[in-house]
Coordinates of C-alpha atoms in Angstrom, one line a residue:
Chain A
M1 CA 90.4 81.8 129.7
A2 CA 91.9 84.3 127.3
Q3 CA 93.5 87.3 129.0
A4 CA 90.9 90.0 128.5
A5 CA 92.8 93.0 129.4
G6 CA 94.4 95.3 126.7
I7 CA 96.8 98.1 126.9
Q8 CA 96.0 101.6 125.7
I9 CA 98.5 102.9 123.3
S10 CA 99.0 106.4 121.9
C11 CA 101.2 107.6 119.1
A12 CA 102.0 111.3 119.7
Q13 CA 102.3 112.8 116.3
F14 CA 103.8 116.3 116.4
E15 CA 106.2 118.7 114.6
P16 CA 109.7 118.8 116.0
R17 CA 111.8 121.8 114.9
I18 CA 115.4 121.3 113.8
G19 CA 117.8 122.1 116.6
E20 CA 115.2 123.2 119.2
V21 CA 115.7 120.3 121.6
E22 CA 114.2 122.0 124.7
R23 CA 111.1 123.1 122.8
N24 CA 110.7 119.7 121.1
V25 CA 110.9 117.7 124.3
E26 CA 108.5 120.1 125.9
A27 CA 106.0 119.6 123.1
S28 CA 106.4 115.8 123.4
L29 CA 105.8 116.0 127.2
K30 CA 102.5 117.8 126.7
L31 CA 101.3 115.2 124.3
I32 CA 102.5 112.4 126.6
A33 CA 100.6 113.9 129.5
E34 CA 97.5 114.3 127.4
A35 CA 97.8 110.6 126.4
A36 CA 98.3 109.5 130.0
D37 CA 95.2 111.6 131.1
S38 CA 93.1 109.6 128.5
G39 CA 94.4 106.3 130.0
S40 CA 97.3 105.4 127.7
R41 CA 100.2 103.6 129.2
L42 CA 102.4 103.1 126.2
I43 CA 103.3 106.2 124.2
V44 CA 105.3 106.2 121.0
L45 CA 107.0 109.4 119.7
P46 CA 108.5 110.2 116.2
E47 CA 112.0 109.5 115.0
L48 CA 114.7 112.0 116.1
C49 CA 111.9 113.9 117.8
N50 CA 114.2 115.8 120.2
S51 CA 116.6 117.1 117.6
G52 CA 114.6 117.4 114.4
Y53 CA 115.5 115.4 111.2
V54 CA 117.0 117.4 108.4
L55 CA 120.6 117.9 109.5
E56 CA 123.1 119.9 107.5
S57 CA 126.4 118.7 108.8
R58 CA 128.0 116.0 111.0
E59 CA 129.0 118.8 113.4
E60 CA 125.4 120.0 113.7
A61 CA 124.3 116.4 114.4
Y62 CA 127.1 116.0 117.0
A63 CA 126.0 119.2 118.8
L64 CA 122.4 118.0 119.1
S65 CA 123.3 114.5 120.3
E66 CA 123.1 113.1 123.8
D67 CA 124.1 109.9 125.4
V68 CA 121.7 107.6 127.2
A69 CA 123.2 107.9 130.7
T70 CA 123.4 111.7 130.8
G71 CA 121.0 113.0 128.1
S72 CA 118.5 115.7 129.2
S73 CA 115.8 114.6 126.8
I74 CA 115.9 111.1 128.1
A75 CA 116.0 112.3 131.7
R76 CA 112.9 114.4 131.2
W77 CA 111.0 111.6 129.5
A78 CA 112.0 109.2 132.2
S79 CA 110.9 111.6 134.9
L80 CA 107.4 111.8 133.4
A81 CA 107.3 108.0 132.8
A82 CA 108.1 107.5 136.5
E83 CA 105.6 110.1 137.7
R84 CA 102.7 108.7 135.6
G85 CA 103.6 105.0 135.4
L86 CA 104.2 105.1 131.6
Y87 CA 106.2 103.3 128.9
I88 CA 107.6 105.6 126.3
V89 CA 109.4 104.8 123.0
A90 CA 111.1 107.9 121.6
G91 CA 113.3 108.6 118.7
F92 CA 116.4 110.6 119.7
L93 CA 119.8 111.5 118.4
E94 CA 122.2 109.3 120.3
R95 CA 125.9 109.8 120.9
D96 CA 128.1 107.0 122.1
G97 CA 131.7 108.3 122.5
I98 CA 132.4 110.0 119.2
K99 CA 129.8 107.9 117.2
L100 CA 126.2 109.0 116.5
Y101 CA 123.2 106.8 116.0
N102 CA 119.6 107.4 114.9
S103 CA 118.1 105.7 118.0
A104 CA 115.0 105.0 120.0
I105 CA 115.0 104.8 123.7
V106 CA 112.5 102.5 125.5
I107 CA 111.7 103.9 128.9
G108 CA 109.5 102.5 131.7
P109 CA 108.4 103.7 135.1
D110 CA 111.6 102.5 136.6
G111 CA 113.9 104.1 134.0
V112 CA 115.5 103.2 130.8
I113 CA 114.7 99.6 129.6
G114 CA 116.9 99.7 126.4
T115 CA 118.0 101.3 123.2
Y116 CA 117.4 100.4 119.6
R117 CA 119.7 101.8 116.9
K118 CA 118.3 102.2 113.4
N119 CA 119.8 99.4 111.3
H120 CA 118.9 100.7 107.9
L121 CA 119.9 104.3 107.3
W122 CA 118.0 106.4 104.8
A123 CA 119.7 108.8 102.4
D124 CA 121.8 111.6 104.0
E125 CA 121.6 109.8 107.4
A126 CA 124.6 107.9 106.1
L127 CA 126.5 111.2 106.4
Y128 CA 125.9 111.6 110.1
F129 CA 125.1 108.3 111.7
E130 CA 126.6 104.9 112.1
R131 CA 124.5 101.9 111.2
G132 CA 122.9 100.2 114.1
D133 CA 125.0 97.7 115.9
L134 CA 122.6 96.3 118.5
G135 CA 120.7 93.9 116.3
F136 CA 116.9 93.7 116.6
P137 CA 116.4 93.6 120.4
V138 CA 113.0 92.6 121.9
F139 CA 112.3 94.4 125.2
H140 CA 110.4 92.6 127.9
T141 CA 107.7 94.6 129.8
P142 CA 104.9 93.7 132.2
F143 CA 102.4 93.9 129.3
G144 CA 104.3 91.9 126.7
R145 CA 107.3 91.9 124.4
V146 CA 108.2 95.1 122.6
G147 CA 110.2 95.4 119.4
V148 CA 111.3 98.7 117.8
L149 CA 112.0 99.7 114.2
I150 CA 112.7 103.2 112.8
C151 CA 111.3 104.4 109.5
Y152 CA 113.2 102.8 106.6
D153 CA 113.7 99.7 108.7
G154 CA 110.1 99.0 107.9
W155 CA 111.0 98.5 104.2
F156 CA 112.8 95.4 105.2
P157 CA 110.5 92.4 105.8
E158 CA 113.5 90.7 107.3
A159 CA 113.4 93.2 110.2
W160 CA 109.7 92.6 111.1
R161 CA 110.2 88.8 110.8
I162 CA 113.2 88.7 113.1
L163 CA 111.3 90.6 115.7
A164 CA 108.3 88.2 115.3
L165 CA 110.6 85.2 115.5
Q166 CA 111.9 86.5 118.8
G167 CA 108.3 86.7 120.1
A168 CA 107.5 90.4 119.8
D169 CA 103.9 91.1 120.5
I170 CA 104.1 94.8 119.3
V171 CA 106.5 96.7 117.2
C172 CA 106.8 100.5 118.0
V173 CA 107.9 102.5 115.0
P174 CA 109.2 106.0 115.6
T175 CA 109.3 107.4 112.1
N176 CA 109.8 110.5 109.8
W177 CA 108.0 109.2 106.7
V178 CA 108.6 111.3 103.6
P179 CA 106.3 111.4 100.5
M180 CA 106.6 108.5 98.1
A181 CA 106.4 108.5 94.3
E182 CA 103.0 108.2 92.6
Q183 CA 100.8 107.8 95.7
P184 CA 97.3 107.4 94.3
A185 CA 94.2 108.9 95.8
G186 CA 92.0 106.5 97.9
M187 CA 94.9 104.2 98.9
P188 CA 96.7 104.1 102.3
A189 CA 100.2 105.6 102.2
M190 CA 102.7 103.0 101.2
A191 CA 104.3 103.3 104.6
N192 CA 100.9 102.4 106.1
V193 CA 100.6 99.5 103.7
L194 CA 103.9 98.1 104.8
C195 CA 102.9 98.3 108.5
M196 CA 99.6 96.6 107.7
G197 CA 101.2 93.7 105.8
A198 CA 103.9 93.2 108.4
A199 CA 101.4 93.2 111.3
H200 CA 99.2 90.7 109.4
S201 CA 101.9 88.3 108.2
N202 CA 103.6 88.2 111.6
S203 CA 100.5 88.6 113.8
M204 CA 101.9 91.6 115.7
V205 CA 100.5 94.9 116.7
V206 CA 102.2 97.9 115.1
A207 CA 102.2 101.4 116.5
A208 CA 103.9 103.8 114.1
C209 CA 104.3 107.5 115.1
D210 CA 105.2 109.9 112.4
R211 CA 106.0 113.6 112.5
V212 CA 104.3 116.4 110.5
G213 CA 105.5 119.6 108.9
T214 CA 108.2 120.7 106.5
E215 CA 111.8 121.1 107.7
R216 CA 114.4 122.8 105.5
G217 CA 112.3 122.1 102.5
Q218 CA 111.6 118.4 103.3
P219 CA 107.9 117.6 103.9
F220 CA 106.7 114.8 106.2
I221 CA 103.5 112.9 105.8
G222 CA 102.0 112.3 109.2
Q223 CA 99.4 109.5 109.0
S224 CA 100.6 107.8 112.2
L225 CA 98.5 104.7 112.9
I226 CA 98.0 101.7 115.2
V227 CA 97.4 98.4 113.4
D228 CA 96.1 95.3 115.1
H229 CA 97.5 91.8 114.8
N230 CA 95.1 91.1 111.8
G231 CA 96.8 93.9 110.0
W232 CA 94.0 96.5 110.1
P233 CA 94.2 100.0 111.4
V234 CA 92.4 100.3 114.8
A235 CA 93.4 104.0 115.2
G236 CA 94.5 106.4 112.4
P237 CA 95.9 107.0 109.9
A238 CA 96.1 110.4 111.5
S239 CA 96.1 113.7 109.7
A240 CA 98.9 114.2 107.0
S241 CA 99.6 117.7 108.4
E242 CA 98.3 118.2 112.0
P243 CA 99.8 117.1 115.3
G244 CA 97.7 115.0 117.6
L245 CA 97.2 111.7 119.4
V246 CA 96.3 108.4 117.8
T247 CA 95.0 106.1 120.5
A248 CA 93.7 102.5 120.7
I249 CA 93.4 99.7 123.2
C250 CA 95.1 96.5 121.9
D251 CA 95.0 93.0 123.4
L252 CA 98.6 91.9 122.9
S253 CA 97.7 88.3 124.0
Q254 CA 95.6 88.0 120.8
A255 CA 98.7 88.9 118.7
R256 CA 100.5 85.9 120.2
R257 CA 97.5 83.6 120.2
K258 CA 96.3 84.2 116.7
R259 CA 99.5 83.2 115.0
N260 CA 97.8 79.8 114.7
W261 CA 95.7 80.1 111.6
N262 CA 94.1 76.6 111.5
D263 CA 94.9 72.9 112.2
F264 CA 97.8 73.0 109.8
N265 CA 99.1 76.5 109.6
Q266 CA 101.1 78.7 111.9
V267 CA 103.0 81.3 109.9
M268 CA 106.3 81.0 111.9
R269 CA 106.3 77.2 111.7
D270 CA 105.3 77.2 108.0
R271 CA 108.5 79.1 107.1
R272 CA 110.5 76.9 104.7
T273 CA 113.8 77.6 106.3
D274 CA 115.2 74.6 104.4
L275 CA 114.8 76.8 101.3
Y276 CA 115.5 80.3 102.7
G277 CA 118.8 79.8 104.3
E278 CA 121.2 80.3 101.5
M279 CA 119.5 83.4 100.0
L280 CA 118.4 85.3 103.0
G281 CA 121.1 84.5 105.4
T282 CA 124.3 86.1 104.1
A283 CA 124.7 85.3 100.5
V284 CA 123.5 88.0 98.0
R285 CA 124.2 87.0 94.4
P286 CA 126.2 89.9 93.1
G287 CA 125.1 91.7 90.0
W288 CA 121.4 91.4 90.1
Y289 CA 120.7 94.5 92.1
Chain B
M1 CA 118.1 105.5 76.7
A2 CA 115.6 103.7 78.8
Q3 CA 113.9 100.8 77.2
A4 CA 110.5 102.3 76.4
A5 CA 108.6 99.1 75.5
G6 CA 106.4 97.4 78.0
I7 CA 104.7 94.1 77.9
Q8 CA 100.9 93.8 78.1
I9 CA 99.8 91.4 80.9
S10 CA 96.4 90.0 81.7
C11 CA 95.1 88.1 84.7
A12 CA 92.3 85.8 83.6
Q13 CA 90.0 85.6 86.6
F14 CA 87.4 82.9 86.3
E15 CA 85.5 80.2 88.1
P16 CA 86.8 76.7 87.8
R17 CA 84.5 73.9 88.9
I18 CA 85.8 71.0 90.9
G19 CA 86.6 68.0 88.8
E20 CA 85.5 69.5 85.5
V21 CA 89.0 69.6 83.9
E22 CA 87.8 69.8 80.3
R23 CA 85.4 72.5 81.0
N24 CA 87.8 74.5 83.1
V25 CA 90.6 74.5 80.6
E26 CA 88.1 75.4 77.9
A27 CA 87.0 78.4 80.0
S28 CA 90.6 79.4 80.5
L29 CA 91.4 79.1 76.7
K30 CA 88.5 81.5 75.9
L31 CA 89.8 84.1 78.3
I32 CA 93.4 83.6 77.1
A33 CA 92.3 84.2 73.4
E34 CA 90.4 87.3 74.5
A35 CA 93.4 88.6 76.3
A36 CA 95.6 87.9 73.2
D37 CA 93.1 89.6 71.0
S38 CA 93.5 92.7 73.1
G39 CA 97.3 92.6 72.8
S40 CA 98.4 90.7 75.9
R41 CA 101.4 88.5 75.6
L42 CA 101.7 87.3 79.2
I43 CA 98.6 85.7 80.7
V44 CA 98.2 84.5 84.3
L45 CA 95.6 82.0 85.4
P46 CA 94.4 81.1 88.9
E47 CA 95.7 78.4 91.2
L48 CA 94.6 74.8 90.5
C49 CA 92.6 76.2 87.7
N50 CA 92.2 73.0 85.7
S51 CA 91.1 70.8 88.6
G52 CA 89.2 73.1 91.0
Y53 CA 90.4 73.7 94.6
V54 CA 88.2 72.1 97.3
L55 CA 89.3 68.5 97.1
E56 CA 87.7 65.8 99.3
S57 CA 90.2 63.1 99.3
R58 CA 93.8 62.2 98.2
E59 CA 92.2 59.8 95.7
E60 CA 90.1 62.5 94.1
A61 CA 93.2 64.7 93.8
Y62 CA 95.2 61.9 92.3
A63 CA 92.5 61.3 89.7
L64 CA 92.5 64.9 88.7
S65 CA 96.3 65.2 88.5
E66 CA 98.5 65.3 85.4
D67 CA 102.2 65.3 84.8
V68 CA 104.0 67.9 82.9
A69 CA 105.2 65.7 80.0
T70 CA 101.8 64.2 79.1
G71 CA 99.1 66.4 80.8
S72 CA 96.3 67.3 78.5
S73 CA 95.7 70.7 80.2
I74 CA 99.3 71.7 79.7
A75 CA 99.2 70.5 76.1
R76 CA 96.2 72.6 75.3
W77 CA 97.7 75.7 76.9
A78 CA 100.9 75.1 75.1
S79 CA 99.1 74.7 71.8
L80 CA 97.4 78.1 72.1
A81 CA 100.6 79.7 73.4
A82 CA 102.4 78.5 70.3
E83 CA 99.6 79.5 68.0
R84 CA 99.4 83.1 69.4
G85 CA 103.0 83.6 70.6
L86 CA 102.0 83.8 74.3
Y87 CA 103.4 83.3 77.7
I88 CA 101.1 81.6 80.1
V89 CA 101.4 81.0 83.9
A90 CA 98.8 78.5 85.0
G91 CA 98.0 76.8 88.3
F92 CA 97.5 73.1 87.8
L93 CA 97.3 69.8 89.8
E94 CA 100.7 68.2 89.2
R95 CA 101.5 64.5 89.5
D96 CA 105.1 63.4 89.6
G97 CA 105.2 59.6 90.0
I98 CA 102.9 58.9 93.0
K99 CA 103.4 62.4 94.5
L100 CA 101.1 65.4 93.9
Y101 CA 102.0 69.1 94.0
N102 CA 100.0 72.3 93.9
S103 CA 102.0 73.7 90.9
A104 CA 102.1 76.4 88.3
I105 CA 103.4 75.8 84.8
V106 CA 105.2 78.5 82.8
I107 CA 104.7 78.1 79.1
G108 CA 106.0 80.0 76.2
P109 CA 105.5 79.9 72.4
D110 CA 108.1 77.1 72.2
G111 CA 106.6 75.0 74.9
V112 CA 107.1 74.5 78.6
I113 CA 109.6 76.8 80.2
G114 CA 109.4 75.4 83.8
T115 CA 107.4 74.4 86.8
Y116 CA 107.0 76.0 90.2
R117 CA 105.7 73.9 93.1
K118 CA 103.9 75.7 95.9
N119 CA 106.3 75.8 98.9
H120 CA 103.8 76.9 101.6
L121 CA 100.7 74.7 101.7
W122 CA 97.5 76.1 103.1
A123 CA 95.2 74.1 105.4
D124 CA 93.8 70.9 103.9
E125 CA 96.3 71.1 101.0
A126 CA 98.6 69.3 103.4
L127 CA 96.3 66.2 103.0
Y128 CA 96.8 66.0 99.3
F129 CA 100.0 67.6 98.3
E130 CA 103.7 67.4 99.0
R131 CA 105.4 70.7 99.8
G132 CA 107.3 72.2 96.9
D133 CA 110.8 70.8 96.3
L134 CA 112.0 73.0 93.5
G135 CA 113.0 76.1 95.5
F136 CA 112.0 79.5 94.2
P137 CA 113.0 79.4 90.5
V138 CA 113.3 82.4 88.3
F139 CA 112.5 81.8 84.7
H140 CA 114.2 83.7 81.9
T141 CA 112.1 85.0 79.0
P142 CA 112.7 87.4 76.2
F143 CA 110.9 90.1 78.1
G144 CA 112.5 89.6 81.5
R145 CA 112.9 87.4 84.5
V146 CA 109.7 85.8 85.9
G147 CA 109.1 84.4 89.4
V148 CA 106.1 82.5 90.5
L149 CA 104.4 82.3 93.9
I150 CA 101.1 80.6 94.7
C151 CA 98.5 82.0 97.2
Y152 CA 99.7 81.4 100.7
D153 CA 103.3 81.7 99.5
G154 CA 102.5 85.5 99.4
W155 CA 102.2 85.5 103.2
F156 CA 106.0 84.9 103.4
P157 CA 108.1 88.0 102.8
E158 CA 111.0 85.6 102.5
A159 CA 109.6 84.2 99.3
W160 CA 109.2 87.6 97.5
R161 CA 112.6 88.6 98.7
I162 CA 114.3 85.5 97.4
L163 CA 112.8 86.0 94.0
A164 CA 114.0 89.7 94.0
L165 CA 117.5 88.7 95.1
Q166 CA 117.6 86.4 92.1
G167 CA 116.6 89.3 89.9
A168 CA 112.9 88.7 89.2
D169 CA 111.3 91.6 87.3
I170 CA 107.8 90.3 87.8
V171 CA 106.1 87.8 90.1
C172 CA 103.1 85.9 88.7
V173 CA 100.7 84.7 91.4
P174 CA 98.1 82.1 90.5
T175 CA 95.9 82.1 93.6
N176 CA 92.7 81.0 95.2
W177 CA 92.3 83.7 97.9
V178 CA 89.7 83.0 100.6
P179 CA 88.0 85.6 102.8
M180 CA 90.1 86.9 105.7
A181 CA 88.9 87.8 109.2
E182 CA 87.7 91.3 109.9
Q183 CA 88.2 92.8 106.5
P184 CA 87.1 96.5 106.9
A185 CA 85.2 98.4 104.3
G186 CA 87.2 100.9 102.2
M187 CA 90.5 99.0 102.5
P188 CA 92.1 96.8 99.9
A189 CA 91.8 93.0 100.7
M190 CA 94.8 91.9 102.8
A191 CA 95.9 89.7 100.0
N192 CA 96.1 92.8 97.8
V193 CA 98.0 94.7 100.6
L194 CA 100.6 91.9 100.7
C195 CA 101.1 92.1 96.9
M196 CA 101.4 95.9 97.1
G197 CA 103.9 95.9 99.9
A198 CA 106.0 93.1 98.3
A199 CA 106.0 94.9 94.9
H200 CA 107.1 98.1 96.5
S201 CA 109.8 96.9 98.9
N202 CA 111.3 94.6 96.2
S203 CA 110.7 96.9 93.2
M204 CA 109.0 94.1 91.2
V205 CA 105.8 94.0 89.2
V206 CA 103.2 91.6 90.6
A207 CA 100.4 90.0 88.6
A208 CA 98.0 88.0 90.8
C209 CA 95.2 86.1 89.3
D210 CA 92.5 84.8 91.7
R211 CA 89.4 82.7 91.1
V212 CA 85.8 83.6 91.9
G213 CA 82.7 81.6 93.0
T214 CA 81.9 79.3 95.9
E215 CA 83.1 75.6 95.7
R216 CA 81.8 73.0 98.2
G217 CA 80.9 75.8 100.5
Q218 CA 84.2 77.7 100.3
P219 CA 83.9 81.2 98.9
F220 CA 86.8 82.9 97.0
I221 CA 87.3 86.6 96.8
G222 CA 88.4 87.5 93.2
Q223 CA 90.1 90.9 93.3
S224 CA 92.8 89.9 90.9
L225 CA 95.2 92.8 90.3
I226 CA 98.4 93.9 88.6
V227 CA 100.7 96.0 90.8
D228 CA 103.6 98.1 89.4
H229 CA 107.1 98.2 90.8
N230 CA 106.1 101.2 93.0
G231 CA 103.5 99.0 94.7
W232 CA 100.4 100.6 93.3
P233 CA 97.7 98.7 91.4
V234 CA 97.8 99.6 87.7
A235 CA 94.9 97.2 86.9
G236 CA 92.2 95.9 89.3
P237 CA 91.5 94.9 91.9
A238 CA 88.9 93.0 89.8
S239 CA 85.4 92.2 90.9
A240 CA 85.0 90.0 94.0
S241 CA 82.5 87.7 92.3
E242 CA 82.6 88.0 88.5
P243 CA 85.0 86.5 86.0
G244 CA 87.0 88.8 83.6
L245 CA 90.3 90.0 82.4
V246 CA 92.5 92.4 84.4
T247 CA 95.0 94.0 81.9
A248 CA 97.9 96.4 82.1
I249 CA 101.1 97.3 80.2
C250 CA 104.1 97.2 82.5
D251 CA 107.6 98.3 81.7
L252 CA 109.7 95.6 83.4
S253 CA 112.9 97.6 82.8
Q254 CA 111.6 100.2 85.3
A255 CA 111.2 97.5 88.0
R256 CA 114.9 96.6 87.7
R257 CA 116.1 100.2 87.3
K258 CA 114.1 101.7 90.1
R259 CA 115.6 99.6 92.8
N260 CA 118.0 102.4 93.2
W261 CA 116.2 104.9 95.5
N262 CA 118.9 107.6 95.8
D263 CA 122.6 108.2 96.2
F264 CA 122.8 106.0 99.2
N265 CA 120.0 103.5 99.1
Q266 CA 119.2 100.4 97.1
V267 CA 117.0 98.1 99.0
M268 CA 118.8 94.9 98.1
R269 CA 122.2 96.3 99.0
D270 CA 120.9 97.9 102.2
R271 CA 119.9 94.6 103.6
R272 CA 121.8 94.0 106.9
T273 CA 122.7 90.4 106.1
D274 CA 125.3 90.7 108.9
L275 CA 122.3 90.9 111.3
Y276 CA 119.8 88.6 109.5
G277 CA 121.7 85.5 109.0
E278 CA 121.2 83.6 112.2
M279 CA 117.5 84.3 112.6
L280 CA 116.2 84.1 109.0
G281 CA 118.5 81.3 107.7
T282 CA 117.7 78.2 109.5
A283 CA 117.4 78.9 113.2
V284 CA 114.0 79.4 114.7
R285 CA 114.0 79.8 118.4
P286 CA 111.6 77.1 119.7
G287 CA 108.7 78.1 121.9
W288 CA 108.0 81.6 120.8
Y289 CA 105.5 80.7 118.1

C-alpha cells in the first residue's frame, strides 16, 4: 500500500532588517512557533534571514557572520527545533575561519543535520562570499531526503537535476528574490515558474521561502510557495509584500513514486547521458556566451 | 548600436489526421502561405505533422515514412520556402534505410538545412522509432542560430542548456503536447511553463507549435506559443482546440546580448561545471530513480 502520511510544511515569509540579528531571529522564532502550533514539522526560512541581505562591505558581512558550531542564531533555532520536534531550513551568514558563505543550515530535533553553501552567487554577493564548496548535499531525515538550493541556484536546472539524481524528495529554497524585468500581469513570477518547472520535470516537492520589504533601496518580491511533485502550487504564492506563513501537507512518497510516467518513461532513466556528457560535464565552448 | 531588426515568426497550429499525408501537408502549406502573407519568415509546424501522431503499428509508421532526399512532404515544403523566401521547421516521420525517426526538418529558401531527430521518445513512440542519433545540432541561418527540440525533449533541461551552450538564439519546438495530470485553472499549461523557464534561464527565444484535435482517442492541447528571451509569452498561448497562427516579431540579437545579467553574472559562465561534471555527464547513481 502507498504510504498515506504526508508532512506538513511551512514557509515563514518575513522581513529581516539589515544588521539586526537578534530582532530577525526573534521574528523567525515567532513564525516558527506559529507554524508548529498549526501542525507543521518542516519550516523553511528566507535566505540570509538572520543578517539581512543588502550588505555594504566585506567588513559588515564579517561582523554579522557566525559559524555553525558557536553561532547564536543557529543555537536559538536548534533549541526551538528540539523543544517542538521540528526540522528547520534557514538561510544564514556563515563564517568558516576567515571565509564567508551565503549558507543554509538544516536543523532537526537532535541538532544540526548539515549545511548547504550557495553555489551560484548573485551580483554583489561575489564581493562578500566565497562560492559554495560543499557540492549539492542531500540530507536524510525520518520523513525523506531533503535538498537545499538558495535563490539564484534555482536559475540552474543542473542544480535541481543533481539533487533529483541523488534522490531528493523535496528541495527547500531559502531565497531573497528580487524583481525581474518585464514581469507581465496575470503570470506567476518567473522565480515561481522556475520552481514549478523544476518540481515537475524532476518529480520533487519544492518549498521556497522568500523575504518581503525593501532594504537599502532593494525591493524583494515575497510570493513564497510550496509546489507539489506535479509542479503545481499547493500553497501560495504568498503576498508580494506582507509576512506570513505558507503551509501545505505534502506526501513525499508520491514525489518518489511518480517519477514513473508510463510503461516506457521515467524522466531520470530517459536522460540521454550518452549525448549530454561532453557539453554539460565540464566543457563549455568558449566564445558563445 | 544594437541591431534593431527582428524576425517575424509564426507557429502554424493545426490538426493533422493520421495517415492523410497529402491532406496534412496541404493544410500546412495553406497556413504557411498565410503566415508569409502577414510577413513571417520563420514558420514552425507541429510534430509528425505530415503523418499524424497516434500510430498503431511499426508497419503503419513505416508506410507513412519518407526520407529526407526523396520525401514528397519535404519537397513540397521546400518548394514553398524557395518561392516565398521562408525558413520552415516541420515535424515529419523520417525513414533512413530501415530505421524510423520522429524528426524535424529545417528548410530554407535554398533547400534543406538540416535534420533533428527526437532524442527523448515518449511512450509508444518507443515501439516505432529509434532514439535520435544526431545529438543536439544548432543550425546557422542568416538571422541567427536555430536549435530544435521535439515535445518530450522539453522535459529535459539538459537539452535546452546544451543548445544554449552552443549559442542557439532560438529553439523551435514542433510538438504534440498531451494533457497533463492535475492542470489547475488559471495557470499556464505545464508544457508552456517549461518553455518559459527554459527561455528565461538560457536567454533564448522559444517558438513551440502544437497540434489540436483528438486522434484515435488521444486529445492534444494546442496552446502553441512564442516566448521571448526573458521567458514571457509574446504570442499565444493559442487556443486549446482551434487551428491558427501564433505570430510575433522577435529580436534574436537581444537573446544573445541579454545573457549578461549584471557586472558579475552571466548564466552560462556562472555554471559550476566543477560541481556538475560527475552527476550530469554520464554517471547516474543506480537505484534512486
